[in-house]
Coordinates of C-alpha atoms in Angstrom, one line a residue:
Chain A
M959 CA 7.7 -2.2 -26.6
E960 CA 6.2 1.3 -26.2
T961 CA 6.0 2.8 -22.8
K962 CA 4.1 5.4 -20.9
S963 CA 4.7 6.8 -17.4
S964 CA 3.7 4.7 -14.4
P965 CA 4.3 4.6 -10.7
F966 CA 4.7 0.8 -10.9
I967 CA 7.5 -1.7 -11.5
S968 CA 6.5 -4.4 -14.0
F969 CA 8.2 -7.8 -14.2
V970 CA 7.4 -9.0 -17.7
G971 CA 7.7 -12.7 -18.4
A972 CA 8.6 -12.8 -22.1
S973 CA 10.7 -14.4 -24.8
S974 CA 13.5 -11.9 -24.3
G975 CA 14.7 -9.6 -21.6
T976 CA 17.7 -8.6 -19.5
W977 CA 17.3 -11.5 -17.1
Q978 CA 17.4 -15.1 -18.6
V979 CA 15.2 -17.6 -16.7
L980 CA 17.2 -20.6 -15.4
S981 CA 14.2 -22.2 -13.7
V982 CA 10.6 -21.6 -12.5
K983 CA 9.6 -23.7 -9.5
A984 CA 6.3 -23.7 -7.5
I985 CA 7.3 -23.8 -3.8
K986 CA 3.6 -23.7 -2.7
G987 CA 0.4 -23.5 -4.7
E988 CA 0.1 -22.8 -8.4
T989 CA 3.2 -22.2 -10.5
L990 CA 3.6 -19.5 -13.2
P991 CA 4.0 -20.4 -16.9
T992 CA 7.6 -20.8 -17.8
V993 CA 9.2 -18.1 -19.8
K994 CA 12.6 -17.6 -21.4
A995 CA 13.4 -14.2 -19.8
I996 CA 12.2 -11.4 -17.6
Q997 CA 12.3 -7.8 -18.4
V998 CA 12.0 -5.3 -15.5
L999 CA 10.2 -2.1 -16.4
K1000 CA 10.5 0.8 -13.9
G1001 CA 8.1 3.7 -14.2
Q1002 CA 6.9 2.4 -17.5
E1003 CA 3.7 0.6 -18.6
P1004 CA 4.1 -2.4 -20.9
I1005 CA 1.8 -1.7 -23.8
Y1006 CA 2.0 -4.7 -26.2
L1007 CA 0.6 -7.4 -23.9
D1008 CA 0.3 -9.9 -26.7
V1009 CA 4.1 -10.5 -26.8
H1010 CA 4.2 -11.3 -23.0
E1011 CA 3.4 -14.5 -21.2
W1012 CA 2.6 -12.6 -18.0
V1013 CA 3.2 -9.3 -16.3
L1014 CA 3.5 -8.9 -12.5
K1015 CA 3.0 -5.3 -11.4
A1016 CA 4.0 -3.9 -8.0
F1017 CA 5.2 -0.8 -6.2
I1018 CA 8.0 0.0 -3.7
S1019 CA 6.5 1.5 -0.5
N1020 CA 7.4 2.8 2.9
L1021 CA 8.6 0.4 5.6
R1022 CA 5.8 -1.5 7.3
Y1023 CA 7.4 -3.4 10.2
T1024 CA 11.0 -2.2 10.5
E1025 CA 11.9 -0.2 13.6
R1026 CA 14.6 2.6 13.8
S1027 CA 17.4 0.5 15.4
E1028 CA 16.7 -2.3 12.9
K1029 CA 16.7 0.2 10.0
A1030 CA 20.1 1.5 11.0
A1031 CA 21.5 -2.0 11.2
L1032 CA 19.9 -3.0 7.8
D1033 CA 21.2 0.1 6.1
A1034 CA 24.7 -0.6 7.4
S1035 CA 24.6 -4.2 6.2
S1036 CA 22.8 -3.8 2.9
I1037 CA 24.2 -3.2 -0.6
P1038 CA 22.1 -1.6 -3.2
L1039 CA 20.7 -3.4 -6.3
G1040 CA 22.6 -3.2 -9.5
N1041 CA 26.0 -4.3 -8.3
P1042 CA 27.9 -5.3 -11.5
S1043 CA 29.2 -8.5 -10.0
H1044 CA 25.7 -9.6 -9.1
T1045 CA 24.9 -11.4 -12.3
M1046 CA 22.5 -13.9 -10.6
A1047 CA 19.0 -13.0 -9.4
A1048 CA 15.7 -14.5 -8.1
L1049 CA 12.2 -13.2 -8.4
I1050 CA 10.0 -14.9 -5.8
P1051 CA 6.3 -13.8 -5.9
I1052 CA 4.5 -14.6 -2.6
K1053 CA 0.9 -14.6 -1.5
K1054 CA 0.0 -14.7 2.2
T1055 CA -3.1 -16.2 3.7
K1056 CA -6.4 -14.5 4.7
D1057 CA -5.4 -15.1 8.3
W1058 CA -2.3 -13.0 7.8
W1059 CA -4.2 -10.1 6.5
A1060 CA -6.9 -10.3 9.1
M1061 CA -4.2 -9.7 11.8
T1062 CA -3.6 -6.3 13.2
Q1063 CA -0.3 -4.4 12.9
E1064 CA 1.2 -5.6 16.2
E1065 CA 0.1 -9.2 15.6
R1066 CA 1.8 -9.2 12.2
R1067 CA 4.9 -7.5 13.6
A1068 CA 5.0 -10.2 16.4
I1069 CA 5.0 -13.0 13.8
F1070 CA 7.4 -11.1 11.5
E1071 CA 10.1 -10.2 14.0
T1072 CA 9.5 -11.3 17.6
K1073 CA 8.7 -14.9 16.6
S1074 CA 10.3 -15.3 13.1
Q1075 CA 13.2 -12.8 13.5
H1076 CA 12.9 -12.0 9.8
I1077 CA 15.2 -9.0 10.0
A1078 CA 17.7 -10.5 12.5
K1079 CA 18.1 -13.8 10.7
S1080 CA 18.4 -12.0 7.3
M1081 CA 21.1 -9.6 8.5
P1082 CA 24.2 -11.9 8.0
Y1083 CA 23.3 -12.4 4.4
L1084 CA 22.8 -8.8 3.4
P1085 CA 26.4 -8.1 2.5
Y1086 CA 26.2 -10.8 -0.1
V1087 CA 22.5 -10.7 -1.3
S1088 CA 20.8 -7.4 -2.4
R1089 CA 17.1 -7.4 -1.8
Q1090 CA 14.1 -5.3 -2.8
L1091 CA 10.5 -5.9 -1.6
H1092 CA 7.7 -4.9 -4.0
H1093 CA 4.0 -4.7 -2.9
C1094 CA 1.1 -5.7 -5.1
R1095 CA -1.8 -6.9 -3.0
D1096 CA -3.4 -3.5 -3.1
L1097 CA -3.3 -3.6 -6.9
G1098 CA -5.6 -6.6 -7.1
E1099 CA -2.7 -8.8 -8.4
A1100 CA -2.5 -12.6 -7.9
F1101 CA 0.4 -12.2 -5.5
D1102 CA 0.8 -9.9 -2.4
F1103 CA 4.6 -9.4 -2.8
L1104 CA 7.2 -9.7 -5.4
T1105 CA 10.5 -10.3 -3.7
W1106 CA 13.7 -9.7 -5.7
F1107 CA 17.3 -10.8 -4.9
E1108 CA 20.6 -10.2 -6.6
F1109 CA 23.9 -11.9 -5.9
S1110 CA 27.2 -13.0 -7.5
P1111 CA 27.7 -16.6 -8.7
E1112 CA 30.2 -17.3 -5.9
H1113 CA 27.5 -16.4 -3.3
V1114 CA 24.7 -18.6 -4.5
D1115 CA 25.1 -20.7 -1.3
K1116 CA 24.5 -17.5 0.8
F1117 CA 21.3 -16.9 -1.1
E1118 CA 20.2 -20.6 -0.6
S1119 CA 20.8 -20.3 3.1
L1120 CA 18.8 -17.1 3.4
L1121 CA 15.9 -18.8 1.5
K1122 CA 16.0 -21.9 3.7
I1123 CA 16.1 -19.8 7.0
L1124 CA 13.2 -17.6 6.0
R1125 CA 11.1 -20.6 4.8
E1126 CA 11.5 -22.3 8.2
T1127 CA 10.1 -19.3 10.1
E1128 CA 6.6 -19.1 11.6
E1129 CA 6.0 -16.2 9.2
W1130 CA 6.2 -18.6 6.3
D1131 CA 3.3 -20.7 7.7
F1132 CA 1.2 -17.8 6.4
V1133 CA 2.5 -18.1 2.8
E1134 CA -0.1 -19.9 0.6
R1135 CA 1.5 -19.4 -2.8
E1136 CA 5.2 -19.0 -3.6
V1137 CA 6.9 -19.4 -7.0
E1138 CA 10.7 -19.3 -7.2
I1139 CA 12.2 -17.9 -10.5
R1140 CA 16.0 -18.1 -10.8
L1141 CA 17.6 -15.8 -13.2
E1142 CA 21.0 -14.9 -14.8
K1143 CA 22.0 -11.7 -16.4
Q1144 CA 22.3 -11.9 -20.2
Chain B
M99 CA -19.4 6.6 -18.7
E100 CA -18.1 3.2 -19.7
T101 CA -16.4 1.1 -17.2
K102 CA -13.9 -1.8 -16.9
S103 CA -12.8 -3.8 -13.9
S104 CA -10.4 -2.1 -11.5
P105 CA -9.1 -2.8 -7.9
F106 CA -9.4 1.0 -7.2
I107 CA -12.0 3.4 -6.0
S108 CA -12.2 6.6 -8.0
F109 CA -13.6 9.9 -6.8
V110 CA -14.6 11.7 -9.9
G111 CA -15.1 15.4 -9.8
A112 CA -17.5 16.2 -12.5
S113 CA -20.6 18.2 -13.5
S114 CA -23.0 15.5 -12.2
G115 CA -22.9 12.6 -9.7
T116 CA -24.4 11.1 -6.6
W117 CA -22.9 13.6 -4.3
Q118 CA -23.5 17.3 -4.8
V119 CA -20.6 19.6 -3.8
L120 CA -21.5 22.2 -1.2
S121 CA -18.0 23.6 -0.9
V122 CA -14.3 23.0 -1.7
K123 CA -11.9 24.6 0.8
A124 CA -8.1 24.4 0.9
I125 CA -7.1 23.8 4.5
K126 CA -3.4 23.6 3.8
G127 CA -1.5 23.8 0.4
E128 CA -3.0 24.0 -3.0
T129 CA -6.8 23.5 -3.5
L130 CA -8.6 21.4 -6.0
P131 CA -10.6 22.9 -8.8
T132 CA -14.3 23.3 -7.8
V133 CA -16.7 20.9 -9.3
K134 CA -20.5 20.5 -9.1
A135 CA -20.6 16.9 -8.0
I136 CA -18.6 13.8 -7.1
Q137 CA -19.3 10.4 -8.4
V138 CA -17.7 7.5 -6.5
L139 CA -16.7 4.5 -8.7
K140 CA -15.9 1.3 -7.0
G141 CA -14.1 -1.4 -8.9
Q142 CA -14.5 0.5 -12.1
E143 CA -12.2 2.6 -14.3
P144 CA -13.5 6.0 -15.5
I145 CA -13.0 6.0 -19.3
Y146 CA -14.1 9.3 -20.7
L147 CA -11.7 11.6 -18.9
D148 CA -12.7 14.6 -20.9
V149 CA -16.0 14.9 -19.1
H150 CA -14.3 15.1 -15.6
E151 CA -12.5 18.0 -14.0
W152 CA -10.4 15.6 -11.9
V153 CA -10.2 11.9 -10.8
L154 CA -8.7 10.9 -7.4
K155 CA -7.8 7.2 -7.4
A156 CA -7.2 5.1 -4.3
F157 CA -7.5 1.7 -2.6
I158 CA -8.8 0.3 0.7
S159 CA -6.0 -1.7 2.4
N160 CA -5.2 -3.6 5.5
L161 CA -4.8 -1.8 8.9
R162 CA -1.5 -0.1 9.3
Y163 CA -1.4 1.1 13.0
T164 CA -4.5 -0.3 14.8
E165 CA -3.9 -2.9 17.5
R166 CA -6.2 -5.7 18.3
S167 CA -7.8 -4.1 21.4
E168 CA -8.3 -0.9 19.5
K169 CA -9.8 -2.8 16.5
A170 CA -12.3 -4.4 18.9
A171 CA -13.3 -1.0 20.3
L172 CA -13.5 0.6 16.8
D173 CA -15.6 -2.3 15.4
A174 CA -18.0 -1.9 18.4
S175 CA -18.4 1.9 17.9
S176 CA -18.4 2.2 14.1
I177 CA -21.3 2.1 11.8
P178 CA -20.8 1.1 8.1
L179 CA -21.0 3.5 5.2
G180 CA -24.2 3.8 3.3
N181 CA -26.6 4.5 6.2
P182 CA -29.7 6.0 4.5
S183 CA -30.0 8.8 7.1
H184 CA -26.4 9.8 6.3
T185 CA -27.1 12.3 3.5
M186 CA -24.1 14.5 4.3
A187 CA -20.5 13.6 3.4
A188 CA -17.0 14.9 3.2
L189 CA -14.1 13.9 1.0
I190 CA -10.8 15.2 2.6
P191 CA -7.7 14.3 0.5
I192 CA -4.5 14.6 2.6
K193 CA -0.8 14.6 1.8
K194 CA 1.7 14.1 4.5
T195 CA 5.3 15.4 4.6
K196 CA 8.5 13.7 3.6
D197 CA 9.4 13.6 7.3
W198 CA 6.4 11.5 8.0
W199 CA 7.2 8.9 5.4
A200 CA 10.9 8.8 6.4
M201 CA 9.9 7.6 9.8
T202 CA 9.8 3.9 10.7
Q203 CA 6.7 2.0 11.7
E204 CA 7.1 2.5 15.5
E205 CA 7.9 6.2 15.1
R206 CA 4.7 6.8 13.0
R207 CA 2.7 4.7 15.4
A208 CA 4.0 6.8 18.3
I209 CA 2.9 10.0 16.7
F210 CA -0.4 8.5 15.4
E211 CA -1.7 7.0 18.7
T212 CA 0.7 7.5 21.7
K213 CA 1.0 11.3 21.2
S214 CA -2.0 12.2 19.0
Q215 CA -4.5 9.6 20.2
H216 CA -6.0 9.5 16.7
I217 CA -8.0 6.3 17.6
A218 CA -9.0 7.2 21.2
K219 CA -10.1 10.7 20.4
S220 CA -12.1 9.6 17.3
M221 CA -13.9 6.9 19.2
P222 CA -16.8 9.1 20.7
Y223 CA -17.7 10.3 17.2
L224 CA -17.9 7.0 15.4
P225 CA -21.5 6.2 16.4
Y226 CA -22.5 9.4 14.4
V227 CA -19.8 9.6 11.7
S228 CA -19.0 6.7 9.4
R229 CA -15.5 6.7 8.0
Q230 CA -13.4 5.1 5.4
L231 CA -9.7 5.6 4.7
H232 CA -8.4 5.2 1.2
H233 CA -4.7 4.9 0.3
C234 CA -3.2 6.5 -2.8
R235 CA 0.5 7.4 -2.2
D236 CA 1.7 4.2 -3.7
L237 CA -0.3 4.9 -6.9
G238 CA 1.8 8.0 -7.6
E239 CA -1.2 10.3 -6.9
A240 CA -1.0 13.9 -5.7
F241 CA -2.4 13.0 -2.3
D242 CA -1.4 10.2 0.1
F243 CA -4.9 9.5 1.5
L244 CA -8.5 10.2 0.6
T245 CA -10.5 10.3 3.8
W246 CA -14.3 9.9 3.5
F247 CA -17.0 10.6 6.1
E248 CA -20.8 10.2 6.1
F249 CA -23.2 11.6 8.6
S250 CA -26.8 12.8 9.0
P251 CA -27.7 16.6 8.8
E252 CA -28.4 16.6 12.6
H253 CA -24.9 15.4 13.4
V254 CA -22.9 17.9 11.4
D255 CA -21.7 19.3 14.7
K256 CA -20.2 15.9 15.7
F257 CA -18.3 15.8 12.4
E258 CA -17.0 19.4 12.9
S259 CA -15.8 18.4 16.4
L260 CA -14.0 15.3 15.1
L261 CA -12.3 17.4 12.4
K262 CA -11.2 20.0 14.9
I263 CA -9.8 17.4 17.3
L264 CA -7.8 15.6 14.6
R265 CA -6.4 18.8 13.2
E266 CA -5.1 19.9 16.6
T267 CA -3.1 16.7 17.0
E268 CA 0.7 16.4 16.6
E269 CA 0.0 14.0 13.7
W270 CA -1.5 16.9 11.7
D271 CA 1.8 18.8 11.9
F272 CA 2.9 16.3 9.3
V273 CA 0.0 17.2 6.9
E274 CA 1.3 19.4 4.1
R275 CA -1.8 19.5 1.9
E276 CA -5.4 19.1 2.8
V277 CA -8.5 19.9 0.9
E278 CA -12.0 19.7 2.5
I279 CA -14.9 18.9 0.1
R280 CA -18.3 19.0 1.7
L281 CA -21.1 17.0 0.0
E282 CA -24.8 16.4 0.1
K283 CA -26.6 13.4 -1.4
Q284 CA -28.7 14.3 -4.4

């Protein structure tokens, strides 16, 4: 696969790649075609599109809702991606409803943290589950966000609990499409 | 110029285009090469790059700081782009500092509105000056925002006042590059 410079991160669903696909499950709305593996390309553009089943493109951006005191707590709890013991991962693309995007900043923040406690409820799991949010709505992609999680095999239960807690929040009422792709490092 | 579908808006600095360039002025930091005209391409990708001097690419996104009561007031005051009497325009690309982007949401909001009153101070000018904010930082572009203004020749003074007021705010201390391109419809 030839590459050229790009500000984007591409998740390439293909027949081979660093992350082997264990399962692809539609949580809400349409699923994605099942693939054997996912290759994550950072700052590179996938060229030979014919060898891929699909490509999800996104970017990492500045914080949109987090406040200073929350950032301090998150930074203290979080572990960066790429931990060698974290051989399990999940890619969960999400699309939120038109109602979500029609809201103003303080209305979205109220659902995100005041009502759903997205940050507060996630906090206990961050020492076990590394996370990265990728944005793609502004690229005209099918999803709004590509969420990415890494964890070790002995902490799969922590990841399951985190998922369950987030999906029970009011924020998740605004999710109209969600696909859960579970992965294992090859 | 051939085109293909794109989620982006491109401001193409070239030898011909809908908007004739009256002046290109560096307000802060490096200028842009002077061009004769600017062509605005919506949802299209400029293909023949050799005929352009430069291309600035961006997208329109959801509101980042505006609150509901402010949105109601802004919507009531604003007039949409494309008014036939608005034959004057300005394209002002802006890049903010690292310090700005290292701030959290409520810190940026505090500078933007509580201290700088960006929305409140702009409000009196919106019946005369149409505005559109375009985002480009996440595309790896040289600027963070491409701001666009349209107004009629008899309201140039209103536009000048709006510019002056915004540049005097604390928010503008975080602008590290700004180029002012004044335009007239051909």
